[in-house]
């Protein structure tokens, strides 16, 4: 076994690998970029080496620099995590050349699976079932178009070198093909440096079921069962679970065996995932093999009781697989939710910013216990309160993983755990995750990759939140702050301009941040009796400071509530009854008329780079017409005209870097 390894990654996966190293007494070396100088993964490792600037290209993708760091620190092996260089054959080769073990499969296996097109050809010869489609070398646009016509619409265009749901386009009609191909190729070239595409029949209502495989250097190969990752947005996984619900034992075995056959066909070593797409009828087809550890590996760890990173290290060090197929079993059910900094209601656009307040439910970090002592809630996170989600890397905040004896129990635990997540700073998908978990299709296991889209309206419908209770807590927190009181004392004693005796009233002006609506609450006190009036209703009101930081309690009318109020300037973030609400105190001095958002303004929804300007000054455009294409976090975002009009001015050109909220172009609305 190794004594020292370098982790060529960042964020939660670097922390995850470091946790196993610590448990096994292996010294870990972190690498970091400028933006990550104070990152959690640096603190999680025993040593750290600075490798360059903030963009991935200047740091985590620099093969030579990382090899240098490994040599300089005397690391015997490199763990690539996922993403970045994890499936890069040049990197694996460079490790080999430098005499450093690459904790992953042999170079040839990465190469064989690196191209989705070549992998499909190989799998075809290994008799692994494939989705009908075209994966040939000839990339002539007309030929591709004819192939798509022949396969029959809808078809799915995929970047052959793609991953992470990027570089895919569904084409529903032949008229849309040319534009979709151009856009797919552009994204493929910029994200993967290779614009080759393949075409597949687009299956309706499929499930994404994948199999975890492991192989050693001695010919041993096993499958560690399946995961269902059907709940996706933009073809990216949101919720994952193990085992895949409702799989018949013979299907489970057949898929496991097909996955092992796929691994054997490329002389695989280490951890790999064979992804299948499954029809409603239970037929499954090979999609691709990911030659690395997956983001969602913890659900497999939760149900098998195994530490997959430990297995990876042992296999890379030349040891045989720790267990044989008949020694592996599934115990219970596990679900993982990916908590992202993003705006679900704005098409899941990534959100950035400082994590001003971050509280995760009671759980254990990176627990990879064995047997019965597995923790029911596990949290894998690469950030801490005070850290910033930057536009440079993946905006994932944490993975929340729960385990239960049954799927039902795991579901309950997940709901409860999500209620305990509090994030102030970037927008998050926590509320959205809560709704999916509670939705009928998810809770009944009626899974398919279109679940989010099909139930869009229900998942995004406004929910009734505990408004009065949250308001009571916010008012309590505000009065505590304005009164400058110590814990437990009455703020009124400290307020010189408010009378202590007799009755008085105080009007508090608030804005509901989510609804963007203003309202007032009137606080009245007459002797000991206190009331709060809002929405024309006057109710008895009391509040008190809780024992912990940010904790408050209140009664309003008949309701009793406790929760946490995190105050940022004049914005009060209230977390109570499993919901998050935010109120902005309209400190009258700071009143601002917000008349800036005229229809003609077109602003960047996030920081990024302009990659295409589709209109010129003077152009007459229709409502919805694409105007500018931006790239951010390796994804394309098209900015369309909010209304018909004439382009008065184009403010940025191709290649320009733009800040969040920057005006991109001026439109004279008709
Ligand atoms: P990536 O490597 O980017 O993750 P995959 O090939 O694994 O891409 O596909 C990602 C997701 O896209 C799948 O989980 C599935 O939801 C959807 N998908 C892929 N191929 C098809 C297909 N032929 N028909 C319908 N959906 C598909």
XYZ file of C-alpha atoms and ligand atoms in Angstrom:
697
model
C 0.000 0.000 0.000
C 1.099 3.586 -0.656
C 2.497 5.866 2.052
C 1.792 9.110 0.286
C -0.527 10.150 -2.528
C -1.323 13.381 -4.328
C -4.964 14.312 -4.930
C -5.218 16.065 -8.295
C -8.592 17.661 -7.640
C -10.454 20.089 -5.423
C -13.743 20.478 -3.574
C -15.677 17.698 -1.951
C -14.044 14.841 -3.840
C -10.550 15.943 -2.774
C -11.817 16.095 0.831
C -13.486 12.700 0.375
C -10.272 11.043 -0.825
C -8.293 12.738 1.961
C -10.698 11.263 4.541
C -9.875 7.701 3.456
C -6.157 8.518 3.371
C -6.388 9.754 6.944
C -8.200 6.582 8.027
C -5.590 4.379 6.369
C -2.610 6.416 7.612
C -1.638 7.566 4.119
C -0.155 11.062 3.808
C -2.181 13.205 1.398
C -0.969 16.071 -0.761
C -3.417 18.689 -2.058
C -2.939 20.889 -5.103
C -4.642 24.258 -5.341
C -5.251 27.244 -7.577
C -5.155 30.927 -6.625
C -8.888 30.942 -5.939
C -8.513 27.890 -3.685
C -5.616 29.063 -1.505
C -7.822 28.829 1.601
C -10.098 26.052 0.387
C -11.353 23.250 2.579
C -9.552 20.569 0.571
C -6.214 22.250 1.249
C -6.900 22.100 4.976
C -8.100 18.487 4.660
C -4.746 17.272 3.305
C -1.422 16.933 5.084
C 0.534 18.930 2.514
C -0.399 21.302 -0.299
C 1.192 22.615 -3.495
C 0.117 25.734 -5.361
C -0.265 24.935 -9.056
C -1.455 28.136 -10.718
C -4.190 30.599 -11.539
C -7.870 30.355 -10.808
C -9.221 28.957 -14.055
C -9.094 25.186 -14.417
C -6.863 25.559 -17.475
C -4.291 27.425 -15.401
C -4.352 24.927 -12.537
C -6.283 21.657 -12.214
C -5.865 20.815 -15.892
C -2.085 21.374 -15.999
C -0.663 17.893 -16.452
C 3.024 18.800 -16.163
C 2.603 21.067 -13.177
C 0.713 18.379 -11.266
C 3.282 15.704 -12.110
C 6.015 18.093 -10.906
C 4.128 18.570 -7.647
C 3.834 14.795 -7.195
C 7.547 14.284 -7.811
C 8.548 17.198 -5.586
C 6.475 15.914 -2.668
C 7.470 12.279 -3.126
C 3.929 11.067 -3.779
C 3.824 7.461 -4.988
C 0.432 7.749 -6.603
C -2.073 10.289 -7.892
C -5.822 10.157 -7.286
C -7.568 12.204 -9.983
C -11.042 12.384 -8.384
C -13.758 13.056 -10.973
C -13.869 15.735 -13.657
C -10.654 17.643 -14.500
C -7.953 15.104 -15.498
C -9.708 11.981 -14.238
C -10.459 10.611 -17.693
C -7.525 12.175 -19.517
C -5.271 9.564 -21.112
C -2.368 12.012 -21.469
C -2.419 12.535 -17.746
C -2.531 8.818 -16.969
C 0.331 8.334 -19.411
C 2.364 11.163 -17.878
C 1.947 9.567 -14.441
C 3.123 6.237 -15.814
C 6.152 7.884 -17.437
C 7.075 9.624 -14.190
C 6.864 6.310 -12.315
C 3.837 7.417 -10.316
C 0.831 5.138 -9.995
C -2.357 6.533 -11.524
C -5.281 5.580 -9.291
C -7.553 4.649 -12.136
C -7.679 2.292 -15.096
C -4.877 1.654 -17.603
C -4.334 4.312 -20.287
C -5.759 1.989 -22.964
C -9.025 1.529 -21.073
C -9.492 5.291 -20.677
C -8.780 5.740 -24.361
C -11.199 2.993 -25.337
C -14.033 4.518 -23.304
C -13.034 8.183 -23.701
C -14.784 8.479 -26.978
C -18.443 7.567 -26.693
C -18.390 6.676 -30.385
C -15.423 4.297 -30.189
C -16.757 2.789 -26.975
C -20.044 2.001 -28.669
C -18.227 0.227 -31.478
C -16.264 -1.817 -28.947
C -19.326 -2.689 -26.886
C -21.106 -3.783 -30.027
C -18.394 -6.381 -30.579
C -18.591 -7.477 -26.915
C -22.342 -8.091 -27.429
C -23.380 -5.403 -24.937
C -26.771 -3.977 -26.073
C -26.699 -0.496 -27.709
C -29.279 2.260 -28.414
C -29.954 2.502 -32.173
C -27.972 5.344 -33.698
C -24.954 6.524 -35.652
C -21.460 6.611 -34.149
C -19.317 6.593 -37.280
C -16.113 8.494 -38.072
C -17.572 10.438 -40.967
C -18.671 13.780 -39.529
C -19.902 15.408 -42.716
C -22.845 17.627 -41.710
C -25.078 16.420 -44.542
C -24.323 12.815 -43.769
C -25.132 13.348 -40.096
C -28.361 15.021 -41.090
C -29.317 12.108 -43.338
C -28.467 9.656 -40.539
C -30.724 11.553 -38.151
C -33.538 11.526 -40.691
C -33.092 7.807 -41.074
C -33.018 7.043 -37.332
C -36.208 9.097 -37.033
C -36.920 12.016 -34.747
C -36.562 12.754 -31.928
C -32.828 12.120 -31.929
C -30.168 13.029 -29.421
C -26.887 14.607 -30.513
C -24.020 13.882 -28.152
C -20.469 15.141 -28.044
C -18.415 11.994 -28.448
C -15.868 13.290 -25.932
C -18.634 14.661 -23.711
C -19.591 14.158 -20.118
C -21.495 15.758 -17.280
C -24.548 16.236 -19.448
C -22.774 18.827 -21.554
C -22.741 18.923 -25.317
C -26.104 17.203 -25.816
C -28.993 18.418 -27.959
C -32.387 16.856 -28.480
C -33.580 17.428 -32.036
C -37.269 16.933 -32.627
C -37.582 17.921 -36.304
C -35.372 17.770 -39.366
C -35.625 21.583 -39.748
C -33.902 22.025 -36.388
C -31.048 19.666 -37.119
C -28.499 22.023 -38.686
C -28.716 24.642 -35.939
C -28.585 22.015 -33.182
C -25.554 20.372 -34.772
C -23.693 23.696 -34.974
C -24.475 24.520 -31.362
C -23.565 21.013 -30.181
C -20.257 21.132 -32.035
C -19.461 24.573 -30.648
C -20.082 23.451 -27.072
C -18.197 20.196 -27.634
C -15.169 22.043 -29.001
C -15.064 24.554 -26.165
C -15.744 22.079 -23.357
C -13.873 19.009 -24.546
C -11.526 20.286 -27.251
C -13.100 17.864 -29.727
C -16.212 18.497 -31.806
C -17.008 14.950 -32.886
C -20.635 14.007 -32.326
C -22.779 10.899 -32.422
C -26.493 10.476 -32.881
C -28.843 8.270 -30.907
C -32.520 7.582 -31.053
C -33.978 9.686 -28.246
C -35.874 7.312 -26.010
C -39.026 8.512 -24.305
C -39.512 7.987 -20.592
C -36.246 6.097 -20.074
C -34.544 5.481 -16.751
C -30.856 6.007 -16.161
C -29.560 2.972 -14.324
C -25.835 2.484 -13.860
C -23.693 -0.278 -12.466
C -20.622 0.167 -10.287
C -17.857 -2.177 -11.329
C -14.421 -2.919 -9.931
C -11.569 -4.879 -11.433
C -8.071 -5.701 -10.220
C -4.746 -6.399 -11.918
C -5.185 -10.158 -11.460
C -8.208 -10.719 -13.648
C -10.769 -10.234 -10.890
C -13.881 -8.213 -11.753
C -17.108 -7.691 -9.813
C -20.168 -5.460 -9.860
C -21.227 -3.527 -6.772
C -24.825 -3.310 -7.935
C -26.806 -0.520 -9.445
C -27.827 3.070 -8.917
C -30.798 4.873 -10.372
C -29.893 8.388 -11.497
C -33.006 9.197 -13.477
C -33.828 12.463 -11.740
C -31.927 14.904 -13.883
C -32.085 18.477 -15.026
C -30.319 19.472 -18.239
C -29.230 15.825 -18.412
C -27.347 16.239 -15.162
C -28.078 14.141 -12.109
C -29.855 15.718 -9.168
C -30.934 12.763 -7.010
C -29.349 9.335 -7.056
C -30.162 6.178 -5.215
C -29.012 2.645 -4.625
C -30.250 0.088 -5.322
C -32.294 1.075 -8.401
C -35.946 0.764 -7.266
C -38.102 -1.990 -8.653
C -35.411 -3.920 -10.496
C -36.216 -7.611 -10.824
C -33.392 -9.796 -9.454
C -32.765 -11.353 -12.875
C -32.522 -7.890 -14.494
C -30.144 -6.761 -11.747
C -27.943 -9.766 -12.390
C -28.087 -9.375 -16.169
C -27.099 -5.720 -15.954
C -24.316 -6.449 -13.486
C -22.959 -9.158 -15.744
C -23.210 -6.947 -18.849
C -21.294 -4.246 -16.963
C -18.565 -6.689 -15.981
C -18.394 -7.867 -19.610
C -17.975 -4.231 -20.701
C -15.141 -3.770 -18.198
C -13.446 -6.989 -19.235
C -13.660 -5.972 -22.910
C -11.263 -3.101 -22.186
C -9.052 -4.902 -19.626
C -10.342 -2.611 -16.972
C -8.723 -1.965 -13.566
C -10.068 -0.004 -10.608
C -13.460 1.659 -10.162
C -15.692 2.242 -13.143
C -19.334 2.870 -13.887
C -21.233 1.406 -16.761
C -24.237 3.561 -17.590
C -27.336 2.036 -19.098
C -30.492 3.589 -20.356
C -33.517 1.511 -19.523
C -36.897 1.474 -21.229
C -40.241 1.191 -19.482
C -40.285 -2.431 -20.530
C -37.040 -3.175 -18.670
C -34.740 -3.452 -21.707
C -31.395 -1.820 -21.072
C -28.803 -0.403 -23.456
C -25.195 0.620 -22.891
C -24.707 4.396 -22.899
C -21.136 4.838 -21.798
C -18.562 3.805 -19.248
C -17.110 6.368 -16.891
C -13.572 5.357 -16.081
C -13.385 6.972 -12.670
C -15.128 7.277 -9.334
C -18.573 8.873 -9.766
C -20.022 11.815 -7.870
C -22.772 9.498 -6.638
C -20.506 6.697 -5.359
C -21.564 7.321 -1.716
C -24.979 5.691 -2.230
C -23.191 2.485 -3.216
C -20.951 2.817 -0.161
C -23.998 3.297 2.041
C -25.694 0.090 0.915
C -22.605 -2.112 0.597
C -20.777 -0.811 3.666
C -17.602 -0.489 1.606
C -15.143 2.345 1.130
C -14.701 2.564 -2.641
C -11.715 4.902 -2.360
C -9.996 2.296 -0.198
C -10.725 -0.303 -2.889
C -9.285 2.049 -5.504
C -6.092 2.504 -3.502
C -5.703 -1.230 -2.880
C -6.251 -2.144 -6.517
C -3.833 0.566 -7.727
C -1.250 -0.754 -5.263
C -1.565 -4.193 -6.881
C -3.695 -5.942 -4.269
C -6.516 -8.267 -5.359
C -10.154 -7.162 -4.943
C -11.049 -7.328 -1.236
C -14.271 -9.312 -1.862
C -15.645 -11.736 -4.428
C -19.032 -11.350 -6.141
C -20.837 -13.762 -3.830
C -19.575 -11.880 -0.776
C -21.189 -8.632 -1.886
C -24.674 -7.727 -0.784
C -27.087 -4.812 -0.637
C -28.292 -3.699 2.779
C -30.988 -1.052 2.973
C -31.532 1.842 0.630
C -29.545 5.047 0.125
C -30.407 8.356 -1.564
C -28.100 11.226 -2.437
C -29.184 14.813 -3.130
C -26.774 17.222 -4.758
C -27.072 20.647 -3.246
C -26.093 23.188 -5.864
C -25.654 26.948 -5.849
C -28.124 27.623 -8.637
C -31.455 29.209 -9.537
C -33.935 26.399 -10.272
C -36.575 28.926 -11.297
C -34.188 30.556 -13.750
C -33.469 27.437 -15.733
C -30.995 26.130 -13.117
C -28.441 28.821 -13.884
C -25.458 28.536 -11.573
C -25.358 31.104 -8.784
C -22.216 32.455 -7.194
C -21.273 34.304 -4.039
C -20.025 33.970 -0.501
C -21.656 31.399 1.757
C -22.555 33.885 4.465
C -24.375 31.281 6.487
C -24.098 27.537 5.960
C -25.652 24.964 8.201
C -26.059 21.328 7.306
C -28.332 18.876 9.132
C -26.864 16.777 11.890
C -24.853 14.150 10.087
C -21.364 12.908 9.796
C -18.876 14.083 7.219
C -17.424 11.480 4.871
C -18.479 8.566 7.038
C -17.655 5.371 5.306
C -18.413 3.035 8.144
C -18.802 -0.659 7.684
C -21.529 -3.024 8.790
C -24.231 -1.861 11.150
C -22.526 1.293 12.388
C -23.096 3.193 9.159
C -24.393 6.671 9.937
C -27.921 7.315 8.623
C -26.952 10.767 7.326
C -23.705 11.551 5.571
C -22.530 14.891 4.260
C -19.782 15.268 1.676
C -18.897 18.893 1.179
C -15.930 20.849 -0.098
C -16.924 24.207 1.319
C -17.364 25.856 4.691
C -19.261 28.897 5.864
C -17.410 31.973 4.617
C -16.137 30.257 1.450
C -17.120 31.576 -1.951
C -18.801 29.735 -4.799
C -16.892 31.155 -7.766
C -17.670 30.968 -11.460
C -14.440 28.999 -11.959
C -15.634 25.591 -10.801
C -18.660 23.379 -10.352
C -21.203 25.150 -8.119
C -21.936 22.143 -5.911
C -22.171 23.022 -2.220
C -22.626 19.575 -0.744
C -23.912 16.078 -1.240
C -26.445 14.943 1.281
C -26.621 11.173 1.547
C -29.074 9.242 3.691
C -29.625 5.590 4.346
C -32.656 3.705 5.597
C -33.706 0.107 6.052
C -36.138 0.656 3.171
C -36.612 3.246 0.439
C -39.520 4.656 2.399
C -37.365 5.196 5.454
C -34.581 6.732 3.383
C -37.106 9.123 1.791
C -38.346 10.305 5.173
C -34.809 10.812 6.334
C -33.972 12.793 3.202
C -36.953 15.111 3.689
C -35.944 15.692 7.243
C -32.288 16.244 6.353
C -33.166 18.764 3.631
C -35.220 20.698 6.145
C -32.046 21.133 8.140
C -30.035 22.728 5.318
C -29.602 26.473 5.638
C -27.703 28.494 3.068
C -27.459 32.267 2.851
C -25.524 33.758 -0.034
C -25.930 32.101 -3.399
C -29.343 30.786 -4.409
C -29.674 27.043 -3.946
C -31.813 24.156 -5.089
C -32.648 22.980 -1.543
C -36.322 23.901 -1.741
C -36.543 22.352 -5.191
C -34.998 19.115 -3.885
C -37.531 19.072 -1.050
C -40.333 19.281 -3.555
C -39.003 16.499 -5.734
C -38.490 14.223 -2.761
C -42.067 14.905 -1.641
C -43.539 14.567 -5.142
C -45.751 11.634 -6.047
C -43.603 10.244 -8.894
C -40.396 10.297 -6.856
C -41.861 9.042 -3.626
C -43.617 6.180 -5.395
C -40.506 5.287 -7.394
C -42.107 6.149 -10.741
C -38.781 7.316 -12.127
C -37.663 8.432 -15.563
C -35.320 11.066 -16.902
C -38.196 13.378 -17.833
C -39.584 13.518 -14.289
C -38.554 17.126 -13.613
C -39.688 18.440 -16.977
C -42.990 16.625 -16.969
C -43.856 17.736 -13.442
C -42.396 21.172 -13.942
C -45.568 23.085 -13.086
C -46.195 21.207 -9.872
C -42.543 21.375 -8.839
C -42.410 25.112 -9.417
C -45.879 26.034 -8.137
C -45.833 28.547 -5.301
C -45.879 26.865 -1.895
C -47.560 28.181 1.166
C -44.859 29.099 3.629
C -45.214 29.794 7.367
C -45.336 33.528 6.733
C -46.745 34.807 10.022
C -44.412 32.631 12.078
C -41.350 33.681 10.088
C -42.401 37.316 10.291
C -42.711 37.001 14.061
C -39.166 35.674 14.247
C -37.847 38.402 11.928
C -39.575 41.116 13.983
C -38.130 39.614 17.136
C -34.647 39.554 15.613
C -34.995 43.113 14.333
C -36.171 44.466 17.645
C -33.435 42.582 19.432
C -30.876 44.088 17.118
C -32.259 47.622 17.133
C -32.647 47.504 20.861
C -29.080 46.329 21.205
C -30.154 43.978 23.938
C -28.330 41.202 25.585
C -29.878 37.756 25.543
C -33.174 37.592 27.367
C -33.568 41.284 28.239
C -36.381 43.421 26.887
C -35.243 45.600 24.011
C -37.652 48.318 25.030
C -35.577 49.094 28.046
C -32.715 50.036 25.785
C -34.664 52.226 23.392
C -34.536 55.761 24.656
C -36.981 57.133 22.114
C -39.695 54.608 22.831
C -41.749 55.069 25.928
C -41.511 52.450 28.585
C -44.837 53.074 30.180
C -48.226 53.036 28.624
C -49.037 51.989 25.103
C -47.352 52.854 21.872
C -47.119 51.461 18.372
C -44.244 51.092 15.962
C -44.616 50.496 12.224
C -42.081 48.183 10.640
C -41.781 48.304 6.862
C -40.728 45.053 5.265
C -40.244 43.626 1.815
C -40.769 39.929 1.148
C -37.622 39.177 -0.846
C -38.987 36.146 -2.704
C -42.313 37.710 -3.656
C -40.748 41.118 -4.162
C -43.644 42.710 -2.359
C -43.665 45.293 0.394
C -45.859 45.155 3.461
C -45.999 46.651 6.906
C -46.237 45.097 10.303
C -47.376 47.163 13.246
C -46.010 46.318 16.615
C -48.020 47.531 19.603
C -47.414 47.320 23.262
C -49.752 48.213 26.027
C -48.260 47.325 29.346
C -47.308 43.650 29.069
C -49.644 42.925 26.187
C -47.938 42.951 22.806
C -49.558 42.517 19.401
C -48.429 42.335 15.810
C -50.673 43.487 12.976
C -50.159 42.390 9.389
C -52.541 41.715 6.515
C -55.265 43.441 8.491
C -55.017 40.901 11.296
C -53.938 41.738 14.838
C -52.578 38.911 16.917
C -50.968 38.571 20.319
C -47.212 38.374 19.874
C -44.187 37.497 21.999
C -40.632 36.709 21.122
C -37.462 35.658 22.859
C -33.832 34.913 22.028
C -32.948 31.224 21.890
C -29.956 29.553 23.456
C -27.836 29.193 20.341
C -26.476 31.669 17.863
C -29.152 33.098 15.516
C -31.888 31.260 17.446
C -35.191 32.888 18.221
C -38.562 31.806 19.425
C -41.941 33.502 19.114
C -45.648 33.050 19.592
C -48.052 34.753 17.256
C -51.728 34.130 17.740
C -51.986 30.434 18.584
C -48.783 29.503 16.787
C -45.566 28.750 18.580
C -42.415 28.761 16.485
C -38.687 28.472 16.929
C -36.108 28.951 14.217
C -32.962 30.698 13.169
C -32.671 34.192 11.810
C -29.505 35.072 10.012
C -29.161 38.828 9.521
C -27.173 40.227 6.628
C -27.334 44.012 6.603
C -31.064 44.737 6.588
C -32.060 41.369 5.159
C -33.394 38.837 7.626
C -33.121 35.203 6.497
C -35.533 33.111 8.513
C -35.316 29.327 8.693
C -38.305 27.776 10.411
C -40.558 24.753 9.931
C -38.248 23.449 7.228
C -38.730 26.505 5.032
C -36.552 29.483 4.216
C -38.006 32.986 4.013
C -36.289 36.314 3.638
C -37.501 39.750 4.629
C -35.766 43.000 3.959
C -36.303 45.707 6.508
C -37.107 48.937 4.715
C -35.043 51.155 6.834
C -36.777 54.308 5.631
C -33.496 56.079 5.079
C -32.467 53.427 2.628
C -35.649 53.547 0.591
C -34.870 53.232 -3.079
C -37.176 53.529 -6.022
C -36.397 50.634 -8.291
C -37.214 51.940 -11.708
C -34.064 50.682 -13.339
C -35.355 47.505 -14.840
C -36.728 48.842 -18.090
C -37.702 46.239 -20.622
C -34.991 47.261 -23.036
C -32.123 46.294 -20.760
C -30.424 43.008 -21.450
C -28.073 41.880 -18.788
C -25.759 38.938 -18.224
C -27.511 36.395 -15.975
C -24.117 35.371 -14.580
C -20.423 36.094 -15.064
C -19.073 34.551 -18.260
C -17.722 35.074 -21.736
C -19.498 36.227 -24.873
C -19.073 33.535 -27.526
C -21.430 34.700 -30.232
C -23.143 37.965 -31.090
C -26.053 37.144 -33.362
C -27.324 40.648 -34.168
C -25.873 43.970 -35.302
C -26.685 47.487 -34.273
C -29.833 48.575 -36.026
C -31.228 45.055 -36.393
C -34.967 44.712 -35.971
C -35.684 41.720 -33.746
C -38.680 39.724 -32.699
C -39.597 38.784 -29.177
C -37.561 35.743 -28.108
C -35.065 36.043 -30.951
C -31.582 34.928 -29.821
C -29.260 37.945 -29.551
C -26.105 36.933 -27.751
C -24.680 33.595 -26.656
C -22.647 33.494 -23.472
C -20.582 30.729 -22.037
C -20.292 30.276 -18.326
C -19.166 27.222 -16.433
C -18.631 25.515 -19.765
C -22.296 25.815 -20.674
C -23.927 27.959 -23.281
C -26.639 30.430 -22.370
C -28.552 32.190 -25.090
C -29.885 35.636 -24.299
C -33.051 36.372 -26.229
C -34.969 39.565 -26.884
C -37.465 40.208 -24.052
C -39.712 42.016 -26.557
C -39.759 42.999 -30.199
C -37.648 46.051 -31.003
C -34.578 47.496 -32.599
C -31.019 46.920 -31.387
C -29.731 50.382 -30.429
C -26.284 49.290 -29.343
C -24.231 46.125 -28.866
C -21.970 46.644 -25.886
C -19.770 43.542 -26.008
C -17.996 41.514 -28.656
C -17.052 37.858 -29.039
C -14.423 36.849 -26.491
C -15.281 39.580 -23.987
C -15.542 38.591 -20.357
C -18.646 40.022 -18.706
C -19.631 40.454 -15.082
C -22.873 39.233 -13.528
C -25.587 41.784 -14.291
C -23.566 43.641 -16.926
C -25.703 45.179 -19.650
C -24.890 43.403 -22.903
C -26.938 45.365 -25.399
C -29.495 48.130 -25.652
C -32.819 47.393 -27.253
C -35.345 50.032 -28.247
C -38.556 48.247 -27.448
C -41.330 48.816 -29.966
P -22.890 12.379 -20.121
O -21.637 11.646 -20.402
O -22.817 13.814 -20.535
O -23.407 12.186 -18.741
P -24.702 10.352 -21.119
O -24.481 9.729 -22.418
O -24.313 9.587 -19.919
O -23.983 11.765 -21.115
O -26.221 10.787 -20.983
C -26.682 11.608 -19.933
C -28.180 11.515 -19.777
O -28.841 11.874 -20.979
C -28.703 10.143 -19.465
O -28.669 9.887 -18.104
C -30.125 10.195 -19.982
O -30.950 10.882 -19.095
C -30.015 11.072 -21.185
N -29.855 10.265 -22.403
C -28.708 9.819 -22.923
N -28.921 9.109 -24.043
C -30.252 9.126 -24.263
C -31.106 8.594 -25.275
N -30.633 7.913 -26.309
N -32.437 8.799 -25.164
C -32.945 9.507 -24.138
N -32.203 10.039 -23.161
C -30.859 9.863 -23.211
